[in-house]
Amino acid sequence: NIATIPVGEGHGEEAVTPDGARVFVLHQRGQHGLGCPVYVIDTATYAVLNIIYLPGNWLKDILFTPDGRFAYLANQSAGQVDVIDTSTYQVTIIPAGAGSRRLCISPAADRVYCANYVANTVTVVDTATKQLVANIPVGQSPRAIAMKSNGTEVYTANTRDGTVSVISTTTLSVVRTLRPGGVGQGGL
């Protein structure tokens, strides 16, 4: 089946729930003074199930916990991580750093990490409590974030200074800074 589903102007990122039942469409522009919408669409019927308005005007990234119960969103304009309970559509707001841009989740799904492009930090969120654990200083303008498959390290690509920060998930600190073309601080 092919369908066109109206979701307004300014949509950007999207993600499908792990069970494949719904797609969440994020917007990168606030609408009608209500905030920035997230459209929730049923993938079987193509019906819009809900529209959730979040503060600000630029939602940048989304990921789901493996069980699909919670959606985590990087809210770039508001400098926060928004958590949507996918069964009730209730929202929890977690303060992060300015320019919250990209997310990754630990293999155990116990922590979410958010790269904050303007603040030059990575925010760590406890998924059980939905609370801020730490803000870790990294290089300048972290634009991307990824986690090592065993969950021991998080990497940020820092666009302004051309480095990669390596964060220990145990100490929640930068343990190495890699620079293209050579060995970074602390060696390889």
XYZ file of N, CA, C and O in Angstrom:
752
model
N 0.835 -1.190 0.000
C 0.000 0.000 0.000
C 0.875 1.246 0.000
O 1.908 1.288 0.626
N 0.401 2.244 -0.697
C 1.061 3.530 -0.722
C 0.058 4.562 -0.231
O -1.094 4.570 -0.654
N 0.522 5.418 0.680
C -0.367 6.441 1.225
C 0.405 7.732 1.420
O 1.600 7.713 1.675
N -0.292 8.833 1.275
C 0.255 10.143 1.594
C -0.470 10.631 2.835
O -1.695 10.735 2.836
N 0.297 10.910 3.868
C -0.273 11.299 5.155
C 0.146 12.733 5.443
O 1.339 13.005 5.578
N -0.788 13.654 5.509
C -0.416 15.045 5.784
C 0.099 15.198 7.216
O -0.569 14.793 8.162
N 1.299 15.769 7.340
C 1.903 15.973 8.660
C 2.401 17.409 8.839
O 3.191 17.685 9.730
N 1.941 18.313 8.017
C 2.343 19.702 8.151
C 3.725 19.951 7.572
O 4.417 19.043 7.132
N 4.110 21.219 7.573
C 5.400 21.614 7.013
C 6.506 21.519 8.055
O 6.249 21.632 9.253
N 7.716 21.325 7.585
C 8.876 21.363 8.455
C 9.229 20.061 9.140
O 9.956 20.058 10.115
N 8.714 18.936 8.629
C 9.065 17.671 9.270
C 10.493 17.275 8.898
O 11.034 17.697 7.889
N 11.095 16.475 9.761
C 12.486 16.079 9.576
C 12.680 14.609 9.862
O 12.291 13.757 9.083
N 13.233 14.319 11.025
C 13.550 12.941 11.397
C 12.276 12.145 11.658
O 11.235 12.698 12.002
N 12.420 10.821 11.535
C 11.318 9.931 11.872
C 11.893 8.593 12.294
O 13.037 8.269 11.983
N 11.085 7.825 13.041
C 11.508 6.492 13.467
C 10.270 5.626 13.659
O 9.201 6.125 14.024
N 10.447 4.340 13.429
C 9.376 3.359 13.590
C 9.582 2.634 14.914
O 10.714 2.277 15.270
N 8.498 2.415 15.650
C 8.590 1.685 16.916
C 9.136 0.283 16.655
O 8.969 -0.260 15.556
N 9.807 -0.321 17.655
C 10.394 -1.647 17.451
C 9.402 -2.710 16.983
O 9.788 -3.635 16.255
N 8.129 -2.580 17.346
C 7.139 -3.571 16.894
C 6.590 -3.256 15.501
O 5.784 -4.014 14.960
N 7.016 -2.135 14.918
C 6.588 -1.764 13.574
C 5.188 -1.189 13.483
O 4.702 -0.918 12.387
N 4.520 -0.967 14.598
C 3.114 -0.545 14.590
C 2.910 0.953 14.375
O 1.865 1.362 13.888
N 3.903 1.770 14.751
C 3.727 3.219 14.650
C 5.002 3.870 14.143
O 6.100 3.389 14.390
N 4.824 4.996 13.453
C 5.958 5.824 13.061
C 5.775 7.187 13.734
O 4.660 7.720 13.785
N 6.862 7.693 14.308
C 6.872 9.005 14.941
C 7.606 9.953 14.004
O 8.759 9.695 13.642
N 6.953 11.042 13.597
C 7.523 12.013 12.668
C 7.797 13.307 13.444
O 6.869 13.917 13.986
N 9.069 13.693 13.482
C 9.477 14.902 14.206
C 9.466 16.103 13.279
O 9.712 15.968 12.078
N 9.247 17.244 13.851
C 9.288 18.484 13.087
C 10.476 19.333 13.497
O 10.932 19.268 14.631
N 10.938 20.116 12.557
C 12.044 21.025 12.797
C 11.578 22.472 12.716
O 12.356 23.370 12.470
N 10.307 22.646 12.938
C 9.719 23.984 12.940
C 8.479 23.949 13.828
O 7.612 23.082 13.664
N 8.391 24.888 14.777
C 7.207 24.983 15.618
C 5.992 25.384 14.794
O 6.120 25.978 13.726
N 4.807 25.053 15.292
C 3.588 25.336 14.536
C 2.547 26.036 15.396
O 2.233 25.569 16.495
N 2.032 27.126 14.893
C 0.882 27.829 15.458
C 1.073 28.211 16.918
O 0.118 28.242 17.680
N 2.305 28.464 17.337
C 2.563 28.841 18.710
C 2.367 27.720 19.716
O 2.398 27.946 20.920
N 2.151 26.505 19.230
C 1.901 25.368 20.119
C 3.172 24.615 20.488
O 3.158 23.753 21.354
N 4.257 24.904 19.805
C 5.493 24.163 19.993
C 5.796 23.337 18.758
O 5.236 23.551 17.685
N 6.668 22.385 18.931
C 7.117 21.559 17.819
C 6.383 20.221 17.849
O 6.459 19.490 18.841
N 5.668 19.867 16.785
C 4.852 18.656 16.825
C 5.615 17.369 16.520
O 6.573 17.355 15.760
N 5.126 16.313 17.144
C 5.521 14.947 16.823
C 4.236 14.238 16.403
O 3.294 14.135 17.191
N 4.184 13.806 15.147
C 3.017 13.082 14.657
C 3.237 11.596 14.899
O 4.301 11.064 14.580
N 2.228 10.926 15.454
C 2.272 9.482 15.672
C 1.286 8.861 14.699
O 0.094 9.157 14.722
N 1.811 7.987 13.821
C 1.007 7.427 12.729
C 0.947 5.905 12.852
O 1.968 5.247 13.071
N -0.242 5.353 12.697
C -0.450 3.907 12.682
C 0.038 3.375 11.336
O -0.422 3.834 10.289
N 0.961 2.428 11.340
C 1.532 1.936 10.082
C 0.600 0.982 9.343
O 0.809 0.723 8.162
N -0.443 0.476 9.995
C -1.393 -0.412 9.321
C -2.506 0.368 8.638
O -2.902 0.059 7.514
N -3.007 1.401 9.331
C -4.144 2.157 8.799
C -3.742 3.500 8.211
O -4.552 4.135 7.550
N -2.511 3.949 8.494
C -1.995 5.256 8.084
C -2.727 6.418 8.745
O -2.630 7.551 8.313
N -3.451 6.134 9.817
C -4.164 7.182 10.552
C -3.198 7.896 11.498
O -2.309 7.265 12.086
N -3.393 9.203 11.649
C -2.647 9.962 12.648
C -3.317 9.673 13.990
O -4.473 10.023 14.209
N -2.582 9.006 14.879
C -3.119 8.615 16.176
C -3.043 9.736 17.198
O -3.893 9.828 18.095
N -2.002 10.556 17.077
C -1.814 11.616 18.053
C -0.840 12.648 17.483
O -0.016 12.310 16.631
N -0.946 13.854 17.987
C 0.044 14.903 17.723
C 0.464 15.419 19.089
O -0.365 15.895 19.862
N 1.756 15.284 19.378
C 2.299 15.708 20.660
C 3.128 16.963 20.405
O 4.025 16.952 19.562
N 2.817 18.041 21.115
C 3.566 19.289 20.948
C 4.613 19.409 22.044
O 4.295 19.301 23.229
N 5.854 19.618 21.636
C 6.964 19.762 22.565
C 7.498 21.186 22.506
O 7.363 21.867 21.490
N 8.139 21.647 23.587
C 8.665 23.018 23.603
C 9.693 23.233 22.498
O 10.384 22.299 22.080
N 9.799 24.475 22.057
C 10.816 24.823 21.075
C 10.337 24.688 19.647
O 9.147 24.521 19.385
N 11.313 24.729 18.741
C 10.953 24.697 17.324
C 11.912 23.861 16.476
O 11.971 24.042 15.276
N 12.660 22.944 17.111
C 13.573 22.139 16.296
C 13.888 20.828 17.001
O 14.759 20.750 17.847
N 13.162 19.786 16.644
C 13.431 18.445 17.151
C 14.412 17.785 16.199
O 14.205 17.792 14.992
N 15.469 17.198 16.717
C 16.552 16.781 15.844
C 16.724 15.274 15.704
O 17.118 14.799 14.657
N 16.477 14.471 16.748
C 16.733 13.039 16.666
C 15.736 12.304 17.547
O 15.176 12.874 18.477
N 15.533 11.011 17.246
C 14.623 10.173 18.027
C 15.160 8.758 18.058
O 15.730 8.277 17.071
N 14.993 8.101 19.215
C 15.245 6.665 19.312
C 14.261 6.086 20.319
O 13.706 6.800 21.149
N 14.036 4.780 20.204
C 13.134 4.078 21.112
C 13.924 3.134 21.997
O 14.960 2.593 21.580
N 13.403 2.907 23.209
C 13.960 1.832 24.015
C 13.630 0.525 23.286
O 12.667 0.470 22.515
N 14.421 -0.536 23.491
C 14.185 -1.778 22.744
C 12.775 -2.351 22.901
O 12.245 -2.952 21.969
N 12.146 -2.131 24.062
C 10.777 -2.618 24.252
C 9.735 -1.686 23.643
O 8.542 -1.991 23.642
N 10.175 -0.539 23.132
C 9.267 0.412 22.485
C 8.439 1.239 23.442
O 7.602 2.036 23.014
N 8.644 1.107 24.729
C 7.809 1.802 25.712
C 8.061 3.303 25.759
O 7.160 4.095 26.036
N 9.319 3.714 25.485
C 9.655 5.135 25.551
C 10.387 5.582 24.296
O 11.201 4.844 23.751
N 10.068 6.801 23.874
C 10.791 7.449 22.779
C 11.593 8.588 23.384
O 11.065 9.375 24.181
N 12.872 8.671 23.018
C 13.753 9.756 23.466
C 14.008 10.669 22.275
O 14.317 10.181 21.185
N 13.873 11.985 22.502
C 14.045 12.957 21.434
C 15.063 14.012 21.831
O 15.026 14.517 22.956
N 15.946 14.349 20.914
C 16.884 15.458 21.112
C 16.167 16.725 20.664
O 15.840 16.883 19.490
N 15.916 17.614 21.601
C 15.200 18.852 21.326
C 16.241 19.966 21.218
O 16.645 20.570 22.212
N 16.692 20.207 19.987
C 17.817 21.110 19.765
C 17.534 22.530 20.226
O 18.363 23.158 20.869
N 16.392 23.076 19.889
C 16.130 24.476 20.220
C 15.894 24.691 21.713
O 16.191 25.759 22.234
N 15.384 23.690 22.408
C 15.098 23.844 23.837
C 16.248 23.362 24.717
O 16.211 23.563 25.933
N 17.249 22.693 24.138
C 18.379 22.209 24.926
C 17.963 21.167 25.945
O 18.334 21.253 27.117
N 17.205 20.187 25.493
C 16.703 19.177 26.418
C 16.493 17.855 25.699
O 16.474 17.794 24.472
N 16.336 16.819 26.500
C 15.927 15.513 25.989
C 14.481 15.326 26.430
O 14.170 15.439 27.617
N 13.607 15.097 25.477
C 12.193 14.857 25.770
C 11.942 13.359 25.696
O 12.417 12.690 24.778
N 11.195 12.842 26.669
C 10.879 11.417 26.709
C 9.367 11.272 26.585
O 8.620 11.845 27.383
N 8.928 10.529 25.583
C 7.501 10.279 25.390
C 7.197 8.845 25.794
O 7.820 7.903 25.291
N 6.252 8.685 26.722
C 5.742 7.361 27.068
C 4.835 6.954 25.903
O 3.814 7.596 25.665
N 5.206 5.922 25.182
C 4.476 5.582 23.954
C 3.126 4.935 24.213
O 2.345 4.749 23.281
N 2.810 4.603 25.466
C 1.485 4.056 25.749
C 0.502 5.137 26.206
O -0.695 5.020 25.964
N 1.011 6.184 26.867
C 0.126 7.251 27.359
C 0.340 8.577 26.642
O -0.479 9.481 26.791
N 1.462 8.715 25.932
C 1.880 9.942 25.261
C 2.196 11.070 26.248
O 2.251 12.234 25.866
N 2.423 10.737 27.506
C 2.882 11.711 28.490
C 4.352 12.015 28.228
O 5.107 11.144 27.799
N 4.765 13.254 28.516
C 6.122 13.701 28.211
C 6.870 14.038 29.496
O 6.324 14.686 30.391
N 8.116 13.593 29.561
C 9.049 13.976 30.620
C 10.152 14.803 29.966
O 10.686 14.400 28.929
N 10.464 15.937 30.561
C 11.496 16.817 30.023
C 12.739 16.713 30.905
O 12.648 16.856 32.127
N 13.882 16.459 30.267
C 15.149 16.344 30.978
C 16.077 17.445 30.467
O 16.406 17.470 29.281
N 16.512 18.357 31.341
C 17.434 19.403 30.902
C 18.724 18.783 30.370
O 19.242 17.819 30.943
N 19.218 19.323 29.284
C 20.474 18.856 28.687
C 21.307 20.102 28.410
O 21.152 21.111 29.094
N 22.160 20.042 27.411
C 22.936 21.207 27.028
C 22.341 21.869 25.810
O 21.539 21.281 25.081
N 22.737 23.104 25.570
C 22.246 23.833 24.405
C 22.591 23.090 23.114
O 23.683 22.550 22.973
N 21.640 23.034 22.217
C 21.869 22.409 20.916
C 21.817 20.891 20.952
O 22.543 20.229 20.208
N 20.942 20.321 21.770
C 20.801 18.855 21.837
C 20.510 18.321 20.444
O 19.534 18.708 19.820
N 21.375 17.435 19.948
C 21.327 17.124 18.521
C 21.162 15.656 18.178
O 20.349 15.292 17.354
N 21.961 14.777 18.741
C 21.944 13.358 18.380
C 21.958 12.491 19.622
O 22.485 12.875 20.663
N 21.408 11.265 19.495
C 21.234 10.348 20.609
C 21.824 8.981 20.312
O 21.881 8.555 19.158
N 22.209 8.266 21.384
C 22.485 6.835 21.298
C 22.066 6.207 22.620
O 21.932 6.907 23.632
N 21.830 4.903 22.604
C 21.374 4.193 23.801
C 22.330 3.052 24.084
O 22.873 2.429 23.159
N 22.534 2.775 25.368
C 23.438 1.704 25.768
C 22.847 0.339 25.395
O 21.630 0.201 25.267
N 23.691 -0.683 25.222
C 23.184 -2.018 24.882
C 22.192 -2.550 25.915
O 21.255 -3.262 25.560
N 22.368 -2.198 27.178
C 21.444 -2.636 28.226
C 20.208 -1.734 28.311
O 19.298 -2.003 29.096
N 20.187 -0.680 27.517
C 19.083 0.292 27.471
C 18.875 0.994 28.811
O 17.799 1.503 29.083
N 19.930 1.080 29.622
C 19.805 1.749 30.910
C 20.219 3.218 30.874
O 19.929 3.971 31.802
N 20.883 3.612 29.782
C 21.282 5.009 29.645
C 21.122 5.478 28.199
O 21.375 4.718 27.265
N 20.745 6.748 28.075
C 20.714 7.420 26.780
C 21.737 8.542 26.856
O 21.857 9.233 27.875
N 22.470 8.723 25.751
C 23.499 9.763 25.662
C 23.074 10.741 24.567
O 22.627 10.315 23.503
N 23.227 12.030 24.843
C 22.815 13.068 23.894
C 23.974 14.020 23.634
O 24.518 14.620 24.575
N 24.354 14.181 22.376
C 25.383 15.144 21.979
C 24.748 16.525 21.895
O 23.755 16.714 21.197
N 25.343 17.478 22.619
C 24.840 18.857 22.666
C 25.794 19.762 21.887
O 26.856 20.126 22.378
N 25.375 20.121 20.689
C 26.200 20.798 19.693
C 26.694 22.177 20.136
O 27.821 22.549 19.877
N 25.862 22.938 20.796
C 26.225 24.298 21.203
C 26.949 24.295 22.558
O 27.909 25.026 22.767
N 26.520 23.444 23.463
C 27.099 23.403 24.811
C 28.438 22.667 24.867
O 29.141 22.756 25.867
N 28.771 21.926 23.801
C 30.013 21.129 23.781
C 30.043 20.115 24.920
O 31.049 19.949 25.610
N 28.908 19.446 25.095
C 28.787 18.428 26.145
C 28.027 17.221 25.622
O 27.388 17.273 24.564
N 28.087 16.155 26.406
C 27.228 14.989 26.208
C 26.423 14.818 27.487
O 26.984 14.772 28.585
N 25.107 14.765 27.341
C 24.214 14.544 28.471
C 23.973 13.052 28.625
O 23.715 12.362 27.632
N 24.025 12.570 29.856
C 23.754 11.168 30.167
C 22.447 11.108 30.946
O 22.279 11.815 31.945
N 21.511 10.266 30.486
C 20.194 10.134 31.099
C 20.013 8.698 31.589
O 20.294 7.748 30.850
N 19.542 8.551 32.814
C 19.176 7.245 33.363
C 17.773 6.909 32.857
O 16.832 7.654 33.129
N 17.615 5.811 32.138
C 16.316 5.503 31.533
C 15.304 4.976 32.551
O 14.105 5.051 32.297
N 15.762 4.447 33.679
C 14.827 3.955 34.695
C 14.162 5.111 35.432
O 12.956 5.090 35.689
N 14.959 6.147 35.758
C 14.433 7.275 36.536
C 14.056 8.472 35.680
O 13.426 9.403 36.178
N 14.484 8.469 34.419
C 14.290 9.623 33.514
C 14.927 10.873 34.113
O 14.375 11.970 34.066
N 16.111 10.702 34.667
C 16.831 11.793 35.314
C 18.193 12.006 34.666
O 18.807 11.064 34.163
N 18.660 13.248 34.750
C 19.992 13.601 34.296
C 21.016 12.958 35.229
O 20.914 13.078 36.454
N 21.999 12.271 34.638
C 23.086 11.663 35.410
C 24.309 12.571 35.376
O 24.945 12.808 36.398
N 24.637 13.080 34.186
C 25.840 13.906 34.043
C 25.793 14.686 32.740
O 25.110 14.296 31.789
N 26.538 15.789 32.721
C 26.867 16.510 31.494
C 28.382 16.463 31.379
O 29.083 16.975 32.260
N 28.877 15.839 30.330
C 30.307 15.598 30.162
C 30.864 16.559 29.116
O 30.412 16.548 27.967
N 31.862 17.388 29.462
C 32.485 18.268 28.466
C 33.226 17.439 27.409
O 33.931 16.481 27.749
N 33.046 17.804 26.141
C 33.729 17.138 25.029
C 34.331 18.210 24.122
O 34.367 19.376 24.494
N 34.760 17.832 22.928
C 35.314 18.789 21.978
C 34.267 19.777 21.503
O 33.114 19.769 21.940
N 34.656 20.625 20.558
C 33.785 21.700 20.093
C 32.791 21.225 19.036
O 33.173 20.641 18.034
N 31.530 21.483 19.297
C 30.409 21.207 18.391
C 30.239 19.722 18.076
O 30.317 19.295 16.925
N 29.937 18.897 19.105
C 29.673 17.475 18.845
C 28.407 17.313 18.019
O 27.334 17.704 18.436
N 28.583 16.772 16.839
C 27.474 16.702 15.887
C 26.921 15.295 15.738
O 25.801 15.103 15.282
N 27.715 14.290 16.090
C 27.281 12.898 15.981
C 27.729 12.155 17.225
O 28.668 12.568 17.903
N 27.038 11.057 17.518
C 27.359 10.269 18.703
C 27.093 8.803 18.405
O 26.155 8.466 17.687
N 27.964 7.938 18.941
C 27.806 6.493 18.750
C 28.394 5.773 19.950
O 29.253 6.316 20.648
N 27.926 4.548 20.163
C 28.408 3.759 21.282
C 29.075 2.493 20.771
O 28.606 1.874 19.817
N 30.155 2.122 21.416
C 30.832 0.856 21.139
C 29.850 -0.272 21.440
O 29.079 -0.196 22.395
N 29.881 -1.338 20.656
C 28.875 -2.399 20.776
C 28.854 -3.064 22.151
O 27.816 -3.558 22.577
N 29.976 -3.049 22.877
C 29.975 -3.646 24.215
C 29.558 -2.651 25.296
O 29.517 -2.984 26.480
N 29.261 -1.409 24.906
C 28.748 -0.409 25.830
C 29.777 0.269 26.707
O 29.418 1.025 27.607
N 31.058 0.065 26.454
C 32.091 0.624 27.334
C 32.514 2.040 26.974
O 33.054 2.750 27.819
N 32.283 2.448 25.725
C 32.711 3.779 25.295
C 31.670 4.414 24.388
O 30.984 3.740 23.631
N 31.601 5.748 24.484
C 30.771 6.564 23.607
C 31.715 7.489 22.849
O 32.698 7.987 23.401
N 31.413 7.727 21.577
C 32.251 8.564 20.719
C 31.429 9.731 20.204
O 30.285 9.554 19.788
N 32.041 10.938 20.221
C 31.392 12.090 19.597
C 32.307 12.644 18.513
O 33.515 12.761 18.718
N 31.727 12.959 17.375
C 32.458 13.632 16.299
C 32.263 15.125 16.504
O 31.143 15.634 16.415
N 33.350 15.820 16.803
C 33.307 17.243 17.135
C 33.739 18.054 15.911
O 34.912 18.079 15.555
N 32.779 18.695 15.268
C 33.025 19.292 13.956
C 33.876 20.558 13.992
O 34.628 20.814 13.068
N 33.765 21.351 15.035
C 34.482 22.630 15.041
C 35.982 22.453 15.256
O 36.782 23.156 14.672
N 36.389 21.513 16.104
C 37.822 21.318 16.327
C 38.369 20.063 15.635
O 39.547 19.751 15.763
N 37.525 19.356 14.887
C 37.985 18.219 14.094
C 38.496 17.055 14.925
O 39.426 16.366 14.517
N 37.874 16.828 16.088
C 38.311 15.737 16.952
C 37.183 14.740 17.184
O 36.031 15.001 16.842
N 37.545 13.625 17.794
C 36.581 12.643 18.285
C 36.865 12.468 19.771
O 37.993 12.143 20.158
N 35.864 12.704 20.604
C 36.005 12.483 22.040
C 35.582 11.057 22.357
O 34.548 10.592 21.882
N 36.391 10.366 23.166
C 36.094 9.007 23.605
C 35.721 9.088 25.082
O 36.535 9.509 25.910
N 34.484 8.701 25.405
C 33.965 8.792 26.762
C 33.879 7.396 27.360
O 33.306 6.487 26.744
N 34.414 7.226 28.557
C 34.238 5.986 29.302
C 32.842 5.999 29.917
O 32.477 6.959 30.608
N 32.074 4.927 29.702
C 30.738 4.866 30.296
C 30.797 4.471 31.768
O 29.788 4.559 32.457
N 31.960 4.081 32.229
C 32.150 3.773 33.652
C 32.450 5.040 34.439
O 31.800 5.321 35.454
N 33.422 5.818 33.971
C 33.819 7.035 34.696
C 33.040 8.272 34.261
O 33.102 9.309 34.924
N 32.324 8.172 33.151
C 31.587 9.303 32.573
C 32.496 10.509 32.390
O 32.182 11.640 32.773
N 33.632 10.234 31.763
C 34.591 11.288 31.460
C 35.277 10.963 30.136
O 35.294 9.809 29.700
N 35.844 11.997 29.517
C 36.599 11.802 28.284
C 37.932 11.162 28.658
O 38.673 11.696 29.484
N 38.202 10.008 28.066
C 39.446 9.286 28.362
C 40.463 9.419 27.234
O 41.632 9.077 27.407
N 40.009 9.919 26.103
C 40.910 10.071 24.965
C 40.287 11.056 23.986
O 39.072 11.100 23.814
N 41.145 11.835 23.338
C 40.703 12.715 22.253
C 41.479 12.327 21.014
O 42.712 12.386 21.010
N 40.763 11.898 19.981
C 41.405 11.471 18.742
C 41.411 12.615 17.752
O 40.429 13.361 17.637
N 42.516 12.742 17.044
C 42.641 13.782 16.015
C 42.938 13.092 14.683
O 43.844 12.250 14.628
N 42.242 13.459 13.627
C 42.504 12.830 12.326
C 43.968 13.007 11.917
O 44.570 14.048 12.155
N 44.539 11.949 11.336
C 45.905 12.030 10.824
C 46.967 11.761 11.842
O 48.142 11.853 11.544
N 46.619 11.415 13.054
C 47.648 11.137 14.055
C 47.051 10.521 15.287
O 45.853 10.318 15.396
N 47.914 10.220 16.211
C 47.482 9.623 17.472
C 46.956 10.715 18.380
O 47.599 11.744 18.555
N 45.789 10.494 18.940
C 45.176 11.489 19.808
C 45.758 11.470 21.209
O 46.609 10.653 21.548
N 45.289 12.382 22.010
C 45.698 12.503 23.397
C 45.479 11.157 24.104
O 44.423 10.572 24.025
N 46.513 10.624 24.755
C 46.376 9.354 25.457
C 46.711 8.151 24.591
O 46.652 7.033 25.058
N 47.025 8.356 23.321
C 47.384 7.249 22.427
C 46.173 6.501 21.925
O 45.045 6.811 22.246
N 46.436 5.491 21.121
C 45.320 4.685 20.586
C 45.162 3.437 21.341
O 45.658 2.544 21.513
